PDB file of C-alpha atoms in Angstrom:
ATOM      1  CA  MET A   1      61.419  89.824 126.477  1.00  0.00           C
ATOM      2  CA  THR A   2      63.790  91.962 124.422  1.00  0.00           C
ATOM      3  CA  LYS A   3      62.016  93.882 121.702  1.00  0.00           C
ATOM      4  CA  LYS A   4      63.289  93.088 118.227  1.00  0.00           C
ATOM      5  CA  LYS A   5      64.967  96.092 116.612  1.00  0.00           C
ATOM      6  CA  ASP A   6      63.885  97.275 113.188  1.00  0.00           C
ATOM      7  CA  VAL A   7      67.034  97.616 111.094  1.00  0.00           C
ATOM      8  CA  SER A   8      65.540 100.634 109.302  1.00  0.00           C
ATOM      9  CA  THR A   9      65.555 102.575 112.590  1.00  0.00           C
ATOM     10  CA  LEU A  10      69.205 101.904 113.456  1.00  0.00           C
ATOM     11  CA  ARG A  11      71.078 105.175 113.273  1.00  0.00           C
ATOM     12  CA  ARG A  12      73.354 107.473 115.183  1.00  0.00           C
ATOM     13  CA  ASP A  13      74.425 111.045 114.700  1.00  0.00           C
ATOM     14  CA  TYR A  14      78.048 111.881 113.971  1.00  0.00           C
ATOM     15  CA  SER A  15      79.964 114.501 115.870  1.00  0.00           C
ATOM     16  CA  GLY A  16      83.407 114.577 114.296  1.00  0.00           C
ATOM     17  CA  ARG A  17      85.453 117.743 113.956  1.00  0.00           C
ATOM     18  CA  SER A  18      85.282 119.627 110.661  1.00  0.00           C
ATOM     19  CA  LEU A  19      87.486 118.776 107.693  1.00  0.00           C
ATOM     20  CA  THR A  20      88.209 121.464 105.103  1.00  0.00           C
ATOM     21  CA  LYS A  21      90.623 121.845 102.196  1.00  0.00           C
ATOM     22  CA  LYS A  22      92.667 124.151 104.433  1.00  0.00           C
ATOM     23  CA  ASP A  23      92.977 121.432 107.075  1.00  0.00           C
ATOM     24  CA  VAL A  24      94.502 118.729 104.915  1.00  0.00           C
ATOM     25  CA  ALA A  25      98.039 118.111 103.692  1.00  0.00           C
ATOM     26  CA  GLU A  26      98.945 118.797 100.065  1.00  0.00           C
ATOM     27  CA  ASN A  27      99.776 115.124  99.625  1.00  0.00           C
ATOM     28  CA  PRO A  28      97.125 112.462 100.432  1.00  0.00           C
ATOM     29  CA  VAL A  29      99.656 109.926 101.695  1.00  0.00           C
ATOM     30  CA  GLU A  30     100.837 112.468 104.261  1.00  0.00           C
ATOM     31  CA  GLN A  31      97.191 113.128 105.175  1.00  0.00           C
ATOM     32  CA  PHE A  32      96.581 109.382 105.528  1.00  0.00           C
ATOM     33  CA  ALA A  33      99.641 109.122 107.769  1.00  0.00           C
ATOM     34  CA  ARG A  34      98.167 111.802 110.060  1.00  0.00           C
ATOM     35  CA  TRP A  35      94.842 110.026 110.348  1.00  0.00           C
ATOM     36  CA  PHE A  36      96.459 106.618 110.738  1.00  0.00           C
ATOM     37  CA  ARG A  37      98.646 107.883 113.598  1.00  0.00           C
ATOM     38  CA  GLN A  38      95.522 109.235 115.282  1.00  0.00           C
ATOM     39  CA  ALA A  39      93.741 105.883 114.819  1.00  0.00           C
ATOM     40  CA  LEU A  40      96.694 104.098 116.430  1.00  0.00           C
ATOM     41  CA  ALA A  41      96.860 106.658 119.253  1.00  0.00           C
ATOM     42  CA  ALA A  42      93.158 106.035 119.934  1.00  0.00           C
ATOM     43  CA  ASP A  43      94.036 102.336 120.422  1.00  0.00           C
ATOM     44  CA  LEU A  44      91.378 101.194 117.970  1.00  0.00           C
ATOM     45  CA  THR A  45      90.921  97.471 117.401  1.00  0.00           C
ATOM     46  CA  ASP A  46      92.536  96.492 114.091  1.00  0.00           C
ATOM     47  CA  ALA A  47      93.186 100.071 113.013  1.00  0.00           C
ATOM     48  CA  ASN A  48      94.988  98.654 109.972  1.00  0.00           C
ATOM     49  CA  ALA A  49      91.994  96.582 108.840  1.00  0.00           C
ATOM     50  CA  MET A  50      90.677  97.631 105.441  1.00  0.00           C
ATOM     51  CA  THR A  51      88.083  96.422 102.989  1.00  0.00           C
ATOM     52  CA  LEU A  52      89.681  95.340  99.726  1.00  0.00           C
ATOM     53  CA  ALA A  53      87.330  95.363  96.732  1.00  0.00           C
ATOM     54  CA  THR A  54      88.321  93.565  93.552  1.00  0.00           C
ATOM     55  CA  ALA A  55      86.467  92.552  90.405  1.00  0.00           C
ATOM     56  CA  THR A  56      86.690  89.980  87.649  1.00  0.00           C
ATOM     57  CA  LYS A  57      87.507  90.873  84.060  1.00  0.00           C
ATOM     58  CA  GLN A  58      83.742  91.012  83.514  1.00  0.00           C
ATOM     59  CA  GLY A  59      83.326  93.482  86.384  1.00  0.00           C
ATOM     60  CA  VAL A  60      81.759  91.112  88.948  1.00  0.00           C
ATOM     61  CA  PRO A  61      82.849  92.563  92.320  1.00  0.00           C
ATOM     62  CA  SER A  62      83.838  90.977  95.613  1.00  0.00           C
ATOM     63  CA  ALA A  63      85.103  92.450  98.875  1.00  0.00           C
ATOM     64  CA  ARG A  64      86.774  91.277 102.055  1.00  0.00           C
ATOM     65  CA  ILE A  65      88.783  92.595 105.002  1.00  0.00           C
ATOM     66  CA  VAL A  66      92.588  92.455 104.770  1.00  0.00           C
ATOM     67  CA  LEU A  67      95.322  94.109 106.834  1.00  0.00           C
ATOM     68  CA  LEU A  68      97.468  97.042 105.770  1.00  0.00           C
ATOM     69  CA  LYS A  69     101.128  96.076 106.160  1.00  0.00           C
ATOM     70  CA  GLY A  70     102.879  99.223 105.021  1.00  0.00           C
ATOM     71  CA  PHE A  71     102.426 102.403 103.013  1.00  0.00           C
ATOM     72  CA  ASP A  72     104.496 105.183 101.496  1.00  0.00           C
ATOM     73  CA  GLU A  73     104.443 107.426  98.438  1.00  0.00           C
ATOM     74  CA  SER A  74     104.462 104.379  96.170  1.00  0.00           C
ATOM     75  CA  GLY A  75     101.254 102.900  97.594  1.00  0.00           C
ATOM     76  CA  PHE A  76      99.578 100.645 100.159  1.00  0.00           C
ATOM     77  CA  LYS A  77     100.800  97.099 100.879  1.00  0.00           C
ATOM     78  CA  PHE A  78      98.992  93.908 101.811  1.00  0.00           C
ATOM     79  CA  TYR A  79      99.823  90.199 101.556  1.00  0.00           C
ATOM     80  CA  THR A  80      97.841  87.144 100.543  1.00  0.00           C
ATOM     81  CA  ASN A  81      97.744  83.835  98.699  1.00  0.00           C
ATOM     82  CA  TYR A  82      98.086  84.616  94.992  1.00  0.00           C
ATOM     83  CA  ASN A  83      95.705  81.728  94.179  1.00  0.00           C
ATOM     84  CA  SER A  84      92.938  83.095  96.402  1.00  0.00           C
ATOM     85  CA  ARG A  85      89.850  84.674  94.869  1.00  0.00           C
ATOM     86  CA  LYS A  86      91.273  88.169  95.317  1.00  0.00           C
ATOM     87  CA  GLY A  87      94.576  87.058  93.810  1.00  0.00           C
ATOM     88  CA  ARG A  88      92.878  85.548  90.777  1.00  0.00           C
ATOM     89  CA  GLU A  89      90.735  88.645  90.288  1.00  0.00           C
ATOM     90  CA  LEU A  90      93.722  91.003  90.568  1.00  0.00           C
ATOM     91  CA  GLU A  91      95.471  88.902  87.928  1.00  0.00           C
ATOM     92  CA  GLN A  92      92.506  89.463  85.575  1.00  0.00           C
ATOM     93  CA  ASN A  93      91.779  93.043  86.583  1.00  0.00           C
ATOM     94  CA  PRO A  94      94.352  95.055  88.577  1.00  0.00           C
ATOM     95  CA  SER A  95      91.895  97.857  89.364  1.00  0.00           C
ATOM     96  CA  ALA A  96      90.972  97.702  93.042  1.00  0.00           C
ATOM     97  CA  SER A  97      89.904  99.839  95.983  1.00  0.00           C
ATOM     98  CA  LEU A  98      90.501  99.974  99.732  1.00  0.00           C
ATOM     99  CA  CYS A  99      88.277 101.383 102.455  1.00  0.00           C
ATOM    100  CA  PHE A 100      89.246 102.074 106.064  1.00  0.00           C
ATOM    101  CA  TYR A 101      86.438 102.688 108.556  1.00  0.00           C
ATOM    102  CA  TRP A 102      87.210 103.998 112.029  1.00  0.00           C
ATOM    103  CA  PRO A 103      83.758 104.433 113.667  1.00  0.00           C
ATOM    104  CA  GLU A 104      85.178 105.684 116.965  1.00  0.00           C
ATOM    105  CA  LEU A 105      86.652 108.629 115.054  1.00  0.00           C
ATOM    106  CA  ASP A 106      83.715 108.977 112.615  1.00  0.00           C
ATOM    107  CA  ARG A 107      86.143 108.568 109.723  1.00  0.00           C
ATOM    108  CA  GLN A 108      86.557 106.684 106.479  1.00  0.00           C
ATOM    109  CA  VAL A 109      89.352 106.677 103.911  1.00  0.00           C
ATOM    110  CA  ARG A 110      88.636 105.383 100.406  1.00  0.00           C
ATOM    111  CA  ILE A 111      91.533 104.558  98.083  1.00  0.00           C
ATOM    112  CA  GLU A 112      91.289 103.630  94.396  1.00  0.00           C
ATOM    113  CA  GLY A 113      94.038 102.532  92.047  1.00  0.00           C
ATOM    114  CA  LYS A 114      95.790  99.580  90.469  1.00  0.00           C
ATOM    115  CA  ALA A 115      97.517  96.737  92.298  1.00  0.00           C
ATOM    116  CA  ARG A 116     100.745  95.038  91.292  1.00  0.00           C
ATOM    117  CA  LYS A 117     102.698  92.239  92.906  1.00  0.00           C
ATOM    118  CA  LEU A 118     105.648  93.100  95.123  1.00  0.00           C
ATOM    119  CA  SER A 119     109.001  91.546  94.315  1.00  0.00           C
ATOM    120  CA  THR A 120     109.775  88.080  95.652  1.00  0.00           C
ATOM    121  CA  GLU A 121     112.540  89.635  97.772  1.00  0.00           C
ATOM    122  CA  LYS A 122     110.134  92.067  99.461  1.00  0.00           C
ATOM    123  CA  SER A 123     107.535  89.352 100.004  1.00  0.00           C
ATOM    124  CA  ALA A 124     110.154  87.026 101.483  1.00  0.00           C
ATOM    125  CA  SER A 125     111.420  89.759 103.803  1.00  0.00           C
ATOM    126  CA  TYR A 126     107.909  90.306 105.184  1.00  0.00           C
ATOM    127  CA  PHE A 127     107.160  86.560 105.344  1.00  0.00           C
ATOM    128  CA  GLN A 128     110.157  85.967 107.590  1.00  0.00           C
ATOM    129  CA  GLN A 129     108.805  88.585 110.022  1.00  0.00           C
ATOM    130  CA  ARG A 130     105.556  86.664 110.496  1.00  0.00           C
ATOM    131  CA  PRO A 131     105.068  84.366 113.503  1.00  0.00           C
ATOM    132  CA  ARG A 132     106.200  80.832 112.673  1.00  0.00           C
ATOM    133  CA  LEU A 133     102.696  79.364 112.953  1.00  0.00           C
ATOM    134  CA  SER A 134     101.381  82.031 110.583  1.00  0.00           C
ATOM    135  CA  GLN A 135     104.101  81.000 108.139  1.00  0.00           C
ATOM    136  CA  ALA A 136     102.967  77.383 108.453  1.00  0.00           C
ATOM    137  CA  SER A 137      99.328  78.310 107.891  1.00  0.00           C
ATOM    138  CA  ALA A 138     100.246  80.040 104.613  1.00  0.00           C
ATOM    139  CA  TRP A 139     101.572  76.694 103.370  1.00  0.00           C
ATOM    140  CA  ALA A 140      98.659  74.697 104.794  1.00  0.00           C
ATOM    141  CA  SER A 141      95.799  76.709 103.321  1.00  0.00           C
ATOM    142  CA  PHE A 142      94.918  76.652  99.627  1.00  0.00           C
ATOM    143  CA  GLN A 143      92.974  79.842 100.204  1.00  0.00           C
ATOM    144  CA  SER A 144      89.466  80.095  98.698  1.00  0.00           C
ATOM    145  CA  SER A 145      89.480  76.478  97.469  1.00  0.00           C
ATOM    146  CA  GLU A 146      86.882  74.011  98.757  1.00  0.00           C
ATOM    147  CA  ILE A 147      87.976  71.691 101.561  1.00  0.00           C
ATOM    148  CA  GLU A 148      86.296  68.644 103.021  1.00  0.00           C
ATOM    149  CA  SER A 149      86.314  69.677 106.674  1.00  0.00           C
ATOM    150  CA  ARG A 150      88.059  71.593 109.435  1.00  0.00           C
ATOM    151  CA  GLU A 151      89.883  68.373 110.260  1.00  0.00           C
ATOM    152  CA  THR A 152      91.385  68.328 106.756  1.00  0.00           C
ATOM    153  CA  LEU A 153      92.853  71.774 107.345  1.00  0.00           C
ATOM    154  CA  GLU A 154      94.176  70.889 110.804  1.00  0.00           C
ATOM    155  CA  LYS A 155      95.792  67.717 109.415  1.00  0.00           C
ATOM    156  CA  LYS A 156      97.546  69.675 106.674  1.00  0.00           C
ATOM    157  CA  PHE A 157      98.722  72.237 109.246  1.00  0.00           C
ATOM    158  CA  LYS A 158     100.291  69.481 111.374  1.00  0.00           C
ATOM    159  CA  GLU A 159     101.970  68.020 108.300  1.00  0.00           C
ATOM    160  CA  ILE A 160     103.503  71.382 107.427  1.00  0.00           C
ATOM    161  CA  LYS A 161     104.810  71.914 110.970  1.00  0.00           C
ATOM    162  CA  LYS A 162     106.391  68.454 110.861  1.00  0.00           C
ATOM    163  CA  ARG A 163     107.825  69.026 107.368  1.00  0.00           C
ATOM    164  CA  PHE A 164     109.645  72.195 108.419  1.00  0.00           C
ATOM    165  CA  LYS A 165     110.555  71.140 111.943  1.00  0.00           C
ATOM    166  CA  ASP A 166     113.889  72.606 113.076  1.00  0.00           C
ATOM    167  CA  GLN A 167     114.332  74.612 109.887  1.00  0.00           C
ATOM    168  CA  GLU A 168     113.339  77.982 108.489  1.00  0.00           C
ATOM    169  CA  ILE A 169     109.980  77.995 106.731  1.00  0.00           C
ATOM    170  CA  PRO A 170     110.497  79.406 103.224  1.00  0.00           C
ATOM    171  CA  LEU A 171     108.206  81.743 101.322  1.00  0.00           C
ATOM    172  CA  PRO A 172     105.656  79.728  99.310  1.00  0.00           C
ATOM    173  CA  ASP A 173     105.774  80.516  95.595  1.00  0.00           C
ATOM    174  CA  PHE A 174     102.000  81.084  95.683  1.00  0.00           C
ATOM    175  CA  TRP A 175     102.078  83.688  98.462  1.00  0.00           C
ATOM    176  CA  GLY A 176     103.241  87.299  98.588  1.00  0.00           C
ATOM    177  CA  GLY A 177     102.481  90.968  98.597  1.00  0.00           C
ATOM    178  CA  TYR A 178     100.643  93.535  96.535  1.00  0.00           C
ATOM    179  CA  LEU A 179     101.121  97.260  96.253  1.00  0.00           C
ATOM    180  CA  LEU A 180      98.005  99.271  95.494  1.00  0.00           C
ATOM    181  CA  GLN A 181      99.171 102.403  93.690  1.00  0.00           C
ATOM    182  CA  PRO A 182      96.527 105.083  94.321  1.00  0.00           C
ATOM    183  CA  SER A 183      95.018 107.394  91.731  1.00  0.00           C
ATOM    184  CA  ARG A 184      92.236 108.713  93.987  1.00  0.00           C
ATOM    185  CA  ILE A 185      92.025 109.006  97.791  1.00  0.00           C
ATOM    186  CA  GLU A 186      89.004 110.338  99.681  1.00  0.00           C
ATOM    187  CA  PHE A 187      88.856 111.375 103.334  1.00  0.00           C
ATOM    188  CA  TRP A 188      85.388 111.242 104.919  1.00  0.00           C
ATOM    189  CA  GLN A 189      84.653 112.878 108.261  1.00  0.00           C
ATOM    190  CA  GLY A 190      81.256 112.207 109.826  1.00  0.00           C
ATOM    191  CA  ARG A 191      79.436 115.381 110.853  1.00  0.00           C
ATOM    192  CA  PRO A 192      76.073 116.176 112.531  1.00  0.00           C
ATOM    193  CA  ASN A 193      72.821 115.923 110.567  1.00  0.00           C
ATOM    194  CA  ARG A 194      74.453 113.804 107.839  1.00  0.00           C
ATOM    195  CA  LEU A 195      76.271 116.894 106.505  1.00  0.00           C
ATOM    196  CA  HIS A 196      79.544 115.021 106.332  1.00  0.00           C
ATOM    197  CA  ASP A 197      82.837 116.497 105.146  1.00  0.00           C
ATOM    198  CA  ARG A 198      84.451 114.815 102.130  1.00  0.00           C
ATOM    199  CA  ILE A 199      87.815 115.819 100.697  1.00  0.00           C
ATOM    200  CA  VAL A 200      89.076 113.942  97.641  1.00  0.00           C
ATOM    201  CA  TYR A 201      92.523 113.883  96.030  1.00  0.00           C
ATOM    202  CA  SER A 202      92.822 112.916  92.343  1.00  0.00           C
ATOM    203  CA  LYS A 203      96.229 112.279  90.810  1.00  0.00           C
ATOM    204  CA  ILE A 204      96.989 114.533  87.843  1.00  0.00           C
ATOM    205  CA  ASN A 205     100.584 113.419  87.133  1.00  0.00           C
ATOM    206  CA  ASN A 206     103.390 111.451  88.774  1.00  0.00           C
ATOM    207  CA  THR A 207     103.827 113.902  91.654  1.00  0.00           C
ATOM    208  CA  ASP A 208     100.821 116.237  91.855  1.00  0.00           C
ATOM    209  CA  TRP A 209      97.310 115.854  93.210  1.00  0.00           C
ATOM    210  CA  GLU A 210      94.147 117.909  92.714  1.00  0.00           C
ATOM    211  CA  ILE A 211      92.113 118.485  95.879  1.00  0.00           C
ATOM    212  CA  LYS A 212      88.319 118.934  95.808  1.00  0.00           C
ATOM    213  CA  ARG A 213      85.456 118.994  98.283  1.00  0.00           C
ATOM    214  CA  LEU A 214      82.486 116.699  97.630  1.00  0.00           C
ATOM    215  CA  ALA A 215      78.882 116.948  98.759  1.00  0.00           C
ATOM    216  CA  PRO A 216      78.020 114.409 101.494  1.00  0.00           C
TER     217      PRO A 216
END
């Protein structure tokens, strides 16, 4: 009989390479690009998966996993149903945060800032790149709303496929992208004995960042 594990005893030591202020790029987006390339090169499962944390106007938080779909100096992009819980919360309170966790590399990246909607043109351009069935599912799902059953969802999906048969599926007016514009980005490197390395960038104006080291 397998012995039940006590969750309080679950632990592992970290053995990542060191991370110092001298190691990192002057710009955090460039530093993120380095780490993201390394995550892709390591062939990690869903390397672009990130936790998105949002909150209501009253500060009640919620979090979920979404996929990064682009980044540059302007910010980090993801797409969703604007009527979903995250969409409604971002409408009330644009402050949000992202967290990447790559356990195989003993690394985290934490990003804080404000999210704004991408233009309809940019959202439409991305939407047309999606697989056709993913386009149909965007129309079929009223994300975060209560539904009667799985069968209800499957029926709606079939209806949408039939509705747009032999024609291009357009961008729904309730679906599109967000750009999270960062004001703070932290790079966490797991190290032995819980003495982790943490380097944080804080934005001080439109182009410059202050770099500090934090205690683990």
